[in-house]
Amino acid sequence: MKVYADNAATTKMSKAAIESMLPYFDEVYGNPSSLYSEGQKAKEVLTSAREKIASLLGCEPREITFTSGGSEADNQAIVSGARLGARKGKKHIISTKIEHHAVLHTLQSLEKEGFEVTLLDVKPDGIVDTQELKNAIREDTCLVTVMYANNEIGTIQPIKEIGAICKEKGILFHTDAVQAVGHIKINVKEENIDMLSLSAHKFHGPKGIGVLYADKKIPLSNIIYGGAQERGKRAGTENVPSIVGMKTALEEALLNVEENSRYILKLRDRLIEGLGKIPHSILNGDAQKRLPSNVNFCFEGIEGESLLLLLDDKGISASSGSACTSGSLDPSHVLLAIGRPHEIAHGSLRLSLSEQTTEQEVEYIIKSVIEVVEYLRSISPVWRDLVTGKNKFILK
Ligand SMILES: *Cc1c(COP(=O)(O)O)cnc(C)c1O
């Protein structure tokens, strides 16, 4: 059986999204900046995609900037917030320890330029403590950036409340909503969001295309200079086919969002129940305040990489830590932030489902993970030391 359970890494494109793109490769292929009719046709398509996406997010079309994906949108949002702050002498930024590297590494580069960054801890359930956020706010805080939903453990943050805190203090608020858009209904204005990043390939759209929503009061800074596309804020000929594909995928995802999440949530909870029966295991992140698609466990005495390889042999695609961290020996910064010790964090497994996942697939995953964990433990010297009492178990 082939089971794709890594939808937080990327998703299979929807047929409707693929089909909607096709005419814009060889029929309407003009450059939207060209004045002749072939260019103007492309421009019209761009305009209508922008309008549609804006209406789906609850903002105005001019507040939508097309980018090359979630990473670029995160970079531009944070750099913009920082530069605006610096002009007023405010150089303090607040974020969290569980952000995606697109946020964390942007913040690190700003620190080298003299900005001060406070990274909030999260509670053991993976949720930000809003009182701690309030306490961290200073006179010179210019930007707060907190992700909507975590890519590893799926926890959903109290975004509206965080936005309200920032609004009251006159601080810009950005959220990396790459894991949330298309999976949860979001209205940027109602949720007090000043800037939001999204990426099409996380909701069955094409890779390499995304959006930065920024409230019209925010003068975005460029991070890519050149032509006057995107009101001069993001140079480069627009990726018309991908923008159309993103629009189609988002419309489709949101049209069915409630029905899909009810369905996926049932599968998720079945997985959590099934895998929770494995002795000396623990669910990472709050059991309820998490994406309907996300399951993340740690298994004591197991190496995450070996688990993945053996699951791959059984046809299951899953992940351990995030795609960006795998390949390095460091355990996930997110699992460390929720208090998992190194040796436990190393034995993690993330399964991320979609509406295409079936009940049979979920049962197959449960059976396979149980088998593989048992096998790996049976050959592990670390496990032997735990069983013989030489070392103490950390997980119950
Ligand atoms: C995937 C992801 C990104 C990066 O998006 P790309 O479009 O792949 O650049 C950023 N943040 C989060 C939370 C993600 O899951």
CSV table of C-alpha atoms and ligand atoms in Angstrom, one decimal:
chain,number,residue,atom,x,y,z
A,1,MET,CA,0.0,0.0,0.0
A,2,LYS,CA,1.2,3.5,-0.8
A,3,VAL,CA,0.3,6.1,1.8
A,4,TYR,CA,1.2,9.8,1.6
A,5,ALA,CA,1.1,11.2,5.1
A,6,ASP,CA,3.3,14.2,4.7
A,7,ASN,CA,0.9,16.9,3.7
A,8,ALA,CA,2.5,19.5,6.0
A,9,ALA,CA,5.7,19.2,3.8
A,10,THR,CA,3.7,19.6,0.5
A,11,THR,CA,0.5,18.4,-1.0
A,12,LYS,CA,-0.6,16.8,-4.2
A,13,MET,CA,-1.9,19.4,-6.7
A,14,SER,CA,-5.6,19.4,-7.2
A,15,LYS,CA,-6.8,18.4,-10.7
A,16,ALA,CA,-8.9,21.6,-11.0
A,17,ALA,CA,-5.9,23.7,-10.1
A,18,ILE,CA,-3.7,22.0,-12.7
A,19,GLU,CA,-6.3,22.5,-15.4
A,20,SER,CA,-7.0,26.1,-14.6
A,21,MET,CA,-3.3,26.8,-15.1
A,22,LEU,CA,-2.9,25.2,-18.5
A,23,PRO,CA,-4.2,28.0,-20.8
A,24,TYR,CA,-1.8,30.4,-19.2
A,25,PHE,CA,1.3,28.6,-20.5
A,26,ASP,CA,0.6,28.7,-24.3
A,27,GLU,CA,-2.7,30.5,-25.0
A,28,VAL,CA,-2.7,33.5,-22.8
A,29,TYR,CA,1.1,33.8,-22.2
A,30,GLY,CA,1.6,37.6,-22.6
A,31,ASN,CA,3.5,39.6,-20.0
A,32,PRO,CA,0.9,41.4,-17.8
A,33,SER,CA,3.1,44.5,-18.0
A,34,SER,CA,2.8,44.7,-21.9
A,35,LEU,CA,0.3,47.2,-23.3
A,36,TYR,CA,-0.9,45.2,-26.3
A,37,SER,CA,-4.0,43.0,-25.8
A,38,GLU,CA,-2.1,39.7,-25.2
A,39,GLY,CA,-0.5,41.4,-22.2
A,40,GLN,CA,-3.7,43.0,-21.1
A,41,LYS,CA,-5.4,39.6,-21.1
A,42,ALA,CA,-2.8,38.2,-18.7
A,43,LYS,CA,-3.2,41.4,-16.6
A,44,GLU,CA,-7.0,40.9,-16.3
A,45,VAL,CA,-6.5,37.3,-15.1
A,46,LEU,CA,-4.0,38.6,-12.5
A,47,THR,CA,-6.4,41.2,-11.4
A,48,SER,CA,-9.3,38.8,-11.0
A,49,ALA,CA,-7.1,36.3,-9.1
A,50,ARG,CA,-6.0,39.0,-6.8
A,51,GLU,CA,-9.6,40.0,-6.2
A,52,LYS,CA,-10.7,36.5,-5.5
A,53,ILE,CA,-7.8,35.7,-3.1
A,54,ALA,CA,-8.4,39.0,-1.3
A,55,SER,CA,-12.1,38.2,-0.8
A,56,LEU,CA,-11.3,34.8,0.5
A,57,LEU,CA,-9.0,36.3,3.1
A,58,GLY,CA,-11.3,39.2,3.9
A,59,CYS,CA,-9.0,42.0,2.7
A,60,GLU,CA,-8.7,44.4,-0.3
A,61,PRO,CA,-7.0,43.4,-3.5
A,62,ARG,CA,-4.3,46.1,-3.1
A,63,GLU,CA,-3.3,44.4,0.1
A,64,ILE,CA,-2.3,41.3,-1.7
A,65,THR,CA,1.3,40.9,-2.9
A,66,PHE,CA,2.3,37.8,-4.9
A,67,THR,CA,5.6,36.2,-3.8
A,68,SER,CA,7.5,33.1,-4.7
A,69,GLY,CA,6.1,31.3,-1.7
A,70,GLY,CA,5.8,31.2,2.1
A,71,SER,CA,9.5,31.8,2.8
A,72,GLU,CA,9.7,35.0,0.7
A,73,ALA,CA,6.4,36.3,2.2
A,74,ASP,CA,7.8,35.7,5.7
A,75,ASN,CA,11.1,37.5,4.8
A,76,GLN,CA,9.4,40.5,3.3
A,77,ALA,CA,6.9,40.9,6.1
A,78,ILE,CA,9.5,40.8,8.8
A,79,VAL,CA,12.0,43.0,7.0
A,80,SER,CA,9.3,45.5,6.3
A,81,GLY,CA,8.1,45.6,10.0
A,82,ALA,CA,11.7,45.9,11.1
A,83,ARG,CA,12.6,48.8,8.7
A,84,LEU,CA,9.5,50.7,9.6
A,85,GLY,CA,10.3,50.3,13.3
A,86,ALA,CA,13.9,51.3,12.8
A,87,ARG,CA,12.8,54.6,11.2
A,88,LYS,CA,11.0,55.4,14.5
A,89,GLY,CA,14.0,54.2,16.6
A,90,LYS,CA,12.2,51.0,17.5
A,91,LYS,CA,14.3,48.0,17.1
A,92,HIS,CA,12.8,45.2,19.2
A,93,ILE,CA,10.9,42.3,17.7
A,94,ILE,CA,9.0,39.6,19.5
A,95,SER,CA,8.5,36.1,18.1
A,96,THR,CA,8.4,32.5,19.4
A,97,LYS,CA,10.8,29.6,19.7
A,98,ILE,CA,8.6,27.4,17.5
A,99,GLU,CA,8.6,29.4,14.3
A,100,HIS,CA,9.5,28.1,10.9
A,101,HIS,CA,13.1,28.7,9.9
A,102,ALA,CA,11.9,31.2,7.3
A,103,VAL,CA,11.0,33.4,10.3
A,104,LEU,CA,13.7,32.4,12.7
A,105,HIS,CA,16.6,32.9,10.2
A,106,THR,CA,15.2,36.2,9.0
A,107,LEU,CA,15.2,37.3,12.6
A,108,GLN,CA,18.7,36.1,13.1
A,109,SER,CA,19.9,38.2,10.2
A,110,LEU,CA,18.2,41.3,11.6
A,111,GLU,CA,19.9,40.7,14.9
A,112,LYS,CA,23.2,41.0,13.1
A,113,GLU,CA,22.0,44.4,11.9
A,114,GLY,CA,21.3,45.6,15.4
A,115,PHE,CA,17.7,44.5,16.1
A,116,GLU,CA,16.9,42.9,19.4
A,117,VAL,CA,14.7,39.8,19.2
A,118,THR,CA,12.8,38.2,22.1
A,119,LEU,CA,11.7,34.6,21.4
A,120,LEU,CA,8.8,33.6,23.6
A,121,ASP,CA,8.7,30.1,25.1
A,122,VAL,CA,5.5,28.1,24.5
A,123,LYS,CA,3.6,26.2,27.2
A,124,PRO,CA,4.1,22.4,27.3
A,125,ASP,CA,1.0,22.1,25.1
A,126,GLY,CA,2.8,24.1,22.4
A,127,ILE,CA,0.7,27.3,22.8
A,128,VAL,CA,2.0,30.8,23.4
A,129,ASP,CA,1.1,32.3,26.8
A,130,THR,CA,-0.4,35.7,25.9
A,131,GLN,CA,0.5,37.0,29.3
A,132,GLU,CA,4.1,36.3,28.6
A,133,LEU,CA,3.7,38.2,25.3
A,134,LYS,CA,2.3,41.2,27.1
A,135,ASN,CA,5.2,41.1,29.6
A,136,ALA,CA,7.7,41.0,26.7
A,137,ILE,CA,6.3,44.1,25.0
A,138,ARG,CA,8.6,47.1,25.4
A,139,GLU,CA,8.5,50.8,24.4
A,140,ASP,CA,10.7,50.0,21.4
A,141,THR,CA,8.9,46.9,20.2
A,142,CYS,CA,8.0,47.4,16.5
A,143,LEU,CA,6.8,43.9,15.4
A,144,VAL,CA,5.3,40.7,16.8
A,145,THR,CA,5.5,37.7,14.5
A,146,VAL,CA,3.7,34.5,15.7
A,147,MET,CA,2.8,31.6,13.4
A,148,TYR,CA,-0.9,30.7,13.0
A,149,ALA,CA,-0.4,26.9,13.1
A,150,ASN,CA,2.8,25.0,13.7
A,151,ASN,CA,4.2,22.9,10.9
A,152,GLU,CA,5.6,20.2,13.1
A,153,ILE,CA,3.1,19.7,16.0
A,154,GLY,CA,0.1,21.4,14.4
A,155,THR,CA,-0.7,23.6,17.4
A,156,ILE,CA,-3.0,26.6,16.6
A,157,GLN,CA,-2.1,29.9,18.4
A,158,PRO,CA,-4.7,32.4,19.8
A,159,ILE,CA,-4.1,34.7,16.8
A,160,LYS,CA,-7.0,37.0,17.2
A,161,GLU,CA,-6.1,37.6,20.9
A,162,ILE,CA,-2.4,38.2,20.0
A,163,GLY,CA,-3.5,40.6,17.3
A,164,ALA,CA,-5.7,42.5,19.7
A,165,ILE,CA,-2.8,42.9,22.2
A,166,CYS,CA,-0.6,44.3,19.4
A,167,LYS,CA,-3.3,46.6,18.1
A,168,GLU,CA,-3.9,48.1,21.5
A,169,LYS,CA,-0.1,48.8,21.8
A,170,GLY,CA,0.2,50.1,18.2
A,171,ILE,CA,2.6,47.3,17.3
A,172,LEU,CA,2.6,45.6,13.9
A,173,PHE,CA,1.5,41.9,13.9
A,174,HIS,CA,2.6,39.4,11.3
A,175,THR,CA,1.5,35.7,11.2
A,176,ASP,CA,3.1,32.9,9.2
A,177,ALA,CA,-0.2,31.2,8.3
A,178,VAL,CA,1.3,28.8,5.7
A,179,GLN,CA,0.0,25.7,7.6
A,180,ALA,CA,-3.4,27.3,8.3
A,181,VAL,CA,-4.6,28.9,5.1
A,182,GLY,CA,-6.9,26.6,3.1
A,183,HIS,CA,-7.3,24.4,6.2
A,184,ILE,CA,-8.9,26.9,8.6
A,185,LYS,CA,-11.2,29.8,7.7
A,186,ILE,CA,-9.3,33.0,8.3
A,187,ASN,CA,-10.4,36.6,8.1
A,188,VAL,CA,-7.4,38.9,8.5
A,189,LYS,CA,-9.4,42.0,9.5
A,190,GLU,CA,-11.6,40.2,12.1
A,191,GLU,CA,-8.5,38.5,13.5
A,192,ASN,CA,-6.5,41.7,13.9
A,193,ILE,CA,-3.8,40.5,11.5
A,194,ASP,CA,-1.6,43.2,9.9
A,195,MET,CA,0.5,40.9,7.7
A,196,LEU,CA,0.0,37.3,6.8
A,197,SER,CA,2.1,34.8,4.7
A,198,LEU,CA,0.6,31.9,2.8
A,199,SER,CA,1.9,29.3,0.3
A,200,ALA,CA,-0.1,27.5,-2.4
A,201,HIS,CA,1.7,24.2,-2.2
A,202,LYS,CA,0.4,23.5,1.3
A,203,PHE,CA,-3.2,23.5,0.1
A,204,HIS,CA,-3.0,21.5,-3.2
A,205,GLY,CA,-1.7,24.4,-5.3
A,206,PRO,CA,1.5,24.8,-7.2
A,207,LYS,CA,5.0,25.1,-5.5
A,208,GLY,CA,6.9,28.4,-5.7
A,209,ILE,CA,4.0,30.8,-5.3
A,210,GLY,CA,2.5,32.5,-2.3
A,211,VAL,CA,1.0,35.7,-1.0
A,212,LEU,CA,2.0,38.3,1.5
A,213,TYR,CA,-1.1,40.1,2.8
A,214,ALA,CA,-0.2,43.5,4.3
A,215,ASP,CA,-2.7,46.0,5.6
A,216,LYS,CA,-2.8,49.0,3.2
A,217,LYS,CA,-1.4,51.3,6.0
A,218,ILE,CA,1.9,49.3,5.9
A,219,PRO,CA,4.4,50.5,3.3
A,220,LEU,CA,6.2,47.3,2.5
A,221,SER,CA,9.9,47.3,1.9
A,222,ASN,CA,11.3,45.5,-1.1
A,223,ILE,CA,13.5,42.5,-0.7
A,224,ILE,CA,13.6,42.0,-4.5
A,225,TYR,CA,14.3,45.1,-6.6
A,226,GLY,CA,13.7,45.6,-10.3
A,227,GLY,CA,10.6,46.4,-12.3
A,228,ALA,CA,7.4,48.0,-11.0
A,229,GLN,CA,5.3,44.8,-10.6
A,230,GLU,CA,3.2,44.4,-7.5
A,231,ARG,CA,2.9,48.2,-7.0
A,232,GLY,CA,6.7,48.4,-7.0
A,233,LYS,CA,7.0,46.2,-3.9
A,234,ARG,CA,8.0,42.9,-5.5
A,235,ALA,CA,9.9,43.0,-8.8
A,236,GLY,CA,9.8,40.3,-11.4
A,237,THR,CA,7.4,39.2,-14.1
A,238,GLU,CA,4.4,37.7,-12.4
A,239,ASN,CA,4.0,33.9,-12.4
A,240,VAL,CA,0.6,34.0,-14.0
A,241,PRO,CA,-0.1,30.3,-14.4
A,242,SER,CA,0.9,29.6,-10.7
A,243,ILE,CA,-1.2,32.6,-9.5
A,244,VAL,CA,-4.2,31.2,-11.3
A,245,GLY,CA,-3.5,27.7,-9.9
A,246,MET,CA,-3.1,29.1,-6.4
A,247,LYS,CA,-6.5,30.9,-6.7
A,248,THR,CA,-8.2,27.8,-7.9
A,249,ALA,CA,-6.7,25.7,-5.1
A,250,LEU,CA,-7.6,28.2,-2.4
A,251,GLU,CA,-11.2,28.5,-3.7
A,252,GLU,CA,-11.6,24.8,-3.8
A,253,ALA,CA,-10.0,24.2,-0.3
A,254,LEU,CA,-12.2,26.8,1.3
A,255,LEU,CA,-15.4,25.8,-0.4
A,256,ASN,CA,-15.1,22.4,1.4
A,257,VAL,CA,-13.1,23.4,4.4
A,258,GLU,CA,-15.6,22.5,7.1
A,259,GLU,CA,-16.6,19.2,5.6
A,260,ASN,CA,-12.9,18.3,5.0
A,261,SER,CA,-11.8,19.2,8.4
A,262,ARG,CA,-14.6,17.2,10.1
A,263,TYR,CA,-13.5,14.2,8.0
A,264,ILE,CA,-9.8,14.6,8.6
A,265,LEU,CA,-10.2,15.3,12.3
A,266,LYS,CA,-11.9,11.9,12.7
A,267,LEU,CA,-8.9,10.2,11.0
A,268,ARG,CA,-6.5,12.2,13.1
A,269,ASP,CA,-8.1,11.2,16.4
A,270,ARG,CA,-8.2,7.6,15.3
A,271,LEU,CA,-4.5,7.8,14.6
A,272,ILE,CA,-3.8,9.5,18.0
A,273,GLU,CA,-5.8,6.8,19.7
A,274,GLY,CA,-4.0,4.0,17.9
A,275,LEU,CA,-0.5,5.3,18.2
A,276,GLY,CA,-1.1,6.3,21.8
A,277,LYS,CA,-1.4,2.7,22.7
A,278,ILE,CA,2.3,2.2,22.0
A,279,PRO,CA,4.0,2.0,25.4
A,280,HIS,CA,6.5,4.8,26.3
A,281,SER,CA,5.1,7.2,23.7
A,282,ILE,CA,3.7,10.7,23.9
A,283,LEU,CA,1.6,13.0,21.7
A,284,ASN,CA,3.4,16.3,21.0
A,285,GLY,CA,1.2,19.4,21.1
A,286,ASP,CA,-2.3,20.0,22.5
A,287,ALA,CA,-4.7,17.2,21.6
A,288,GLN,CA,-7.5,19.6,20.6
A,289,LYS,CA,-6.0,23.0,19.6
A,290,ARG,CA,-4.2,21.5,16.7
A,291,LEU,CA,-4.7,21.2,12.9
A,292,PRO,CA,-7.2,18.5,12.0
A,293,SER,CA,-4.5,17.0,9.8
A,294,ASN,CA,-1.6,16.8,12.3
A,295,VAL,CA,-0.4,13.9,14.4
A,296,ASN,CA,3.1,14.1,16.1
A,297,PHE,CA,4.4,11.5,18.5
A,298,CYS,CA,7.7,10.8,20.3
A,299,PHE,CA,8.6,7.1,20.9
A,300,GLU,CA,11.2,6.4,23.5
A,301,GLY,CA,14.3,4.4,22.5
A,302,ILE,CA,13.7,5.0,18.8
A,303,GLU,CA,15.7,6.9,16.2
A,304,GLY,CA,13.3,9.0,14.0
A,305,GLU,CA,15.3,8.5,10.9
A,306,SER,CA,15.3,4.7,11.1
A,307,LEU,CA,11.6,4.8,11.8
A,308,LEU,CA,11.0,6.9,8.6
A,309,LEU,CA,13.2,4.6,6.4
A,310,LEU,CA,11.3,1.5,7.6
A,311,LEU,CA,8.0,3.2,7.1
A,312,ASP,CA,9.1,4.1,3.6
A,313,ASP,CA,9.8,0.4,3.0
A,314,LYS,CA,6.2,-0.2,3.9
A,315,GLY,CA,5.1,2.5,1.4
A,316,ILE,CA,4.4,5.2,4.0
A,317,SER,CA,5.7,8.8,3.5
A,318,ALA,CA,6.0,10.6,6.8
A,319,SER,CA,8.3,13.0,8.5
A,320,SER,CA,10.4,13.4,11.6
A,321,GLY,CA,11.0,17.0,12.7
A,322,SER,CA,10.6,19.3,9.7
A,323,ALA,CA,12.0,18.8,6.2
A,324,CYS,CA,14.5,21.5,6.9
A,325,THR,CA,15.9,20.0,10.0
A,326,SER,CA,16.0,16.4,8.8
A,327,GLY,CA,19.4,15.8,7.3
A,328,SER,CA,21.0,17.6,10.3
A,329,LEU,CA,21.6,15.8,13.6
A,330,ASP,CA,20.0,18.5,15.7
A,331,PRO,CA,16.7,17.5,17.2
A,332,SER,CA,13.7,19.7,16.3
A,333,HIS,CA,13.7,23.1,17.9
A,334,VAL,CA,10.0,22.8,18.3
A,335,LEU,CA,10.1,19.6,20.3
A,336,LEU,CA,12.8,21.0,22.5
A,337,ALA,CA,10.7,24.2,23.0
A,338,ILE,CA,7.8,22.1,24.4
A,339,GLY,CA,10.2,20.5,26.8
A,340,ARG,CA,11.1,17.2,25.2
A,341,PRO,CA,14.6,16.1,26.2
A,342,HIS,CA,17.1,15.6,23.3
A,343,GLU,CA,16.9,11.8,23.3
A,344,ILE,CA,13.1,11.8,23.2
A,345,ALA,CA,12.9,14.6,20.5
A,346,HIS,CA,15.1,12.4,18.3
A,347,GLY,CA,12.4,9.7,18.2
A,348,SER,CA,9.7,11.8,16.7
A,349,LEU,CA,7.2,11.0,13.9
A,350,ARG,CA,5.0,13.5,12.2
A,351,LEU,CA,2.0,12.3,10.1
A,352,SER,CA,0.0,14.9,8.3
A,353,LEU,CA,-3.2,13.9,6.6
A,354,SER,CA,-5.4,15.3,3.9
A,355,GLU,CA,-9.0,14.9,2.7
A,356,GLN,CA,-7.6,12.2,0.3
A,357,THR,CA,-6.4,10.0,3.2
A,358,THR,CA,-8.7,7.0,3.8
A,359,GLU,CA,-9.7,5.1,6.9
A,360,GLN,CA,-7.9,2.0,5.5
A,361,GLU,CA,-4.7,4.0,5.1
A,362,VAL,CA,-5.0,5.2,8.7
A,363,GLU,CA,-5.4,1.6,10.0
A,364,TYR,CA,-2.4,0.6,7.8
A,365,ILE,CA,-0.3,3.4,9.3
A,366,ILE,CA,-1.2,2.4,12.9
A,367,LYS,CA,-0.4,-1.3,12.2
A,368,SER,CA,2.9,-0.4,10.5
A,369,VAL,CA,4.1,2.1,13.1
A,370,ILE,CA,3.4,-0.4,15.9
A,371,GLU,CA,5.4,-3.1,14.0
A,372,VAL,CA,8.3,-0.8,13.1
A,373,VAL,CA,8.6,0.6,16.6
A,374,GLU,CA,8.5,-2.9,18.1
A,375,TYR,CA,11.2,-4.0,15.7
A,376,LEU,CA,13.5,-1.0,16.2
A,377,ARG,CA,13.2,-1.4,20.0
A,378,SER,CA,14.0,-5.1,19.8
A,379,ILE,CA,17.4,-4.4,18.2
A,380,SER,CA,18.2,-1.2,20.2
A,381,PRO,CA,20.8,-1.2,22.9
A,382,VAL,CA,19.3,2.0,24.3
A,383,TRP,CA,16.0,0.1,24.7
A,384,ARG,CA,17.7,-2.9,26.3
A,385,ASP,CA,19.2,-0.6,28.9
A,386,LEU,CA,15.7,0.8,29.7
A,387,VAL,CA,14.1,-2.5,29.9
A,388,THR,CA,16.7,-4.0,32.1
A,389,GLY,CA,16.5,-1.0,34.4
A,390,LYS,CA,20.0,0.2,33.8
A,391,ASN,CA,18.5,3.5,32.6
A,392,LYS,CA,15.2,5.0,33.6
A,393,PHE,CA,12.3,5.5,31.2
A,394,ILE,CA,11.4,9.1,30.6
A,395,LEU,CA,8.0,8.5,29.0
A,396,LYS,CA,5.3,6.5,30.7
B,1,LIG,C1,6.2,25.4,4.2
B,1,LIG,C2,6.3,26.5,5.2
B,1,LIG,C3,6.9,27.7,4.9
B,1,LIG,C4,7.7,27.9,3.7
B,1,LIG,O1,6.9,28.0,2.5
B,1,LIG,P1,7.5,27.8,1.1
B,1,LIG,O2,6.4,28.2,0.1
B,1,LIG,O3,7.9,26.4,1.0
B,1,LIG,O4,8.6,28.7,1.0
B,1,LIG,C5,6.9,28.7,5.9
B,1,LIG,N1,6.3,28.5,7.0
B,1,LIG,C6,5.6,27.4,7.4
B,1,LIG,C7,4.9,27.3,8.7
B,1,LIG,C8,5.6,26.3,6.5
B,1,LIG,O5,4.9,25.2,6.8
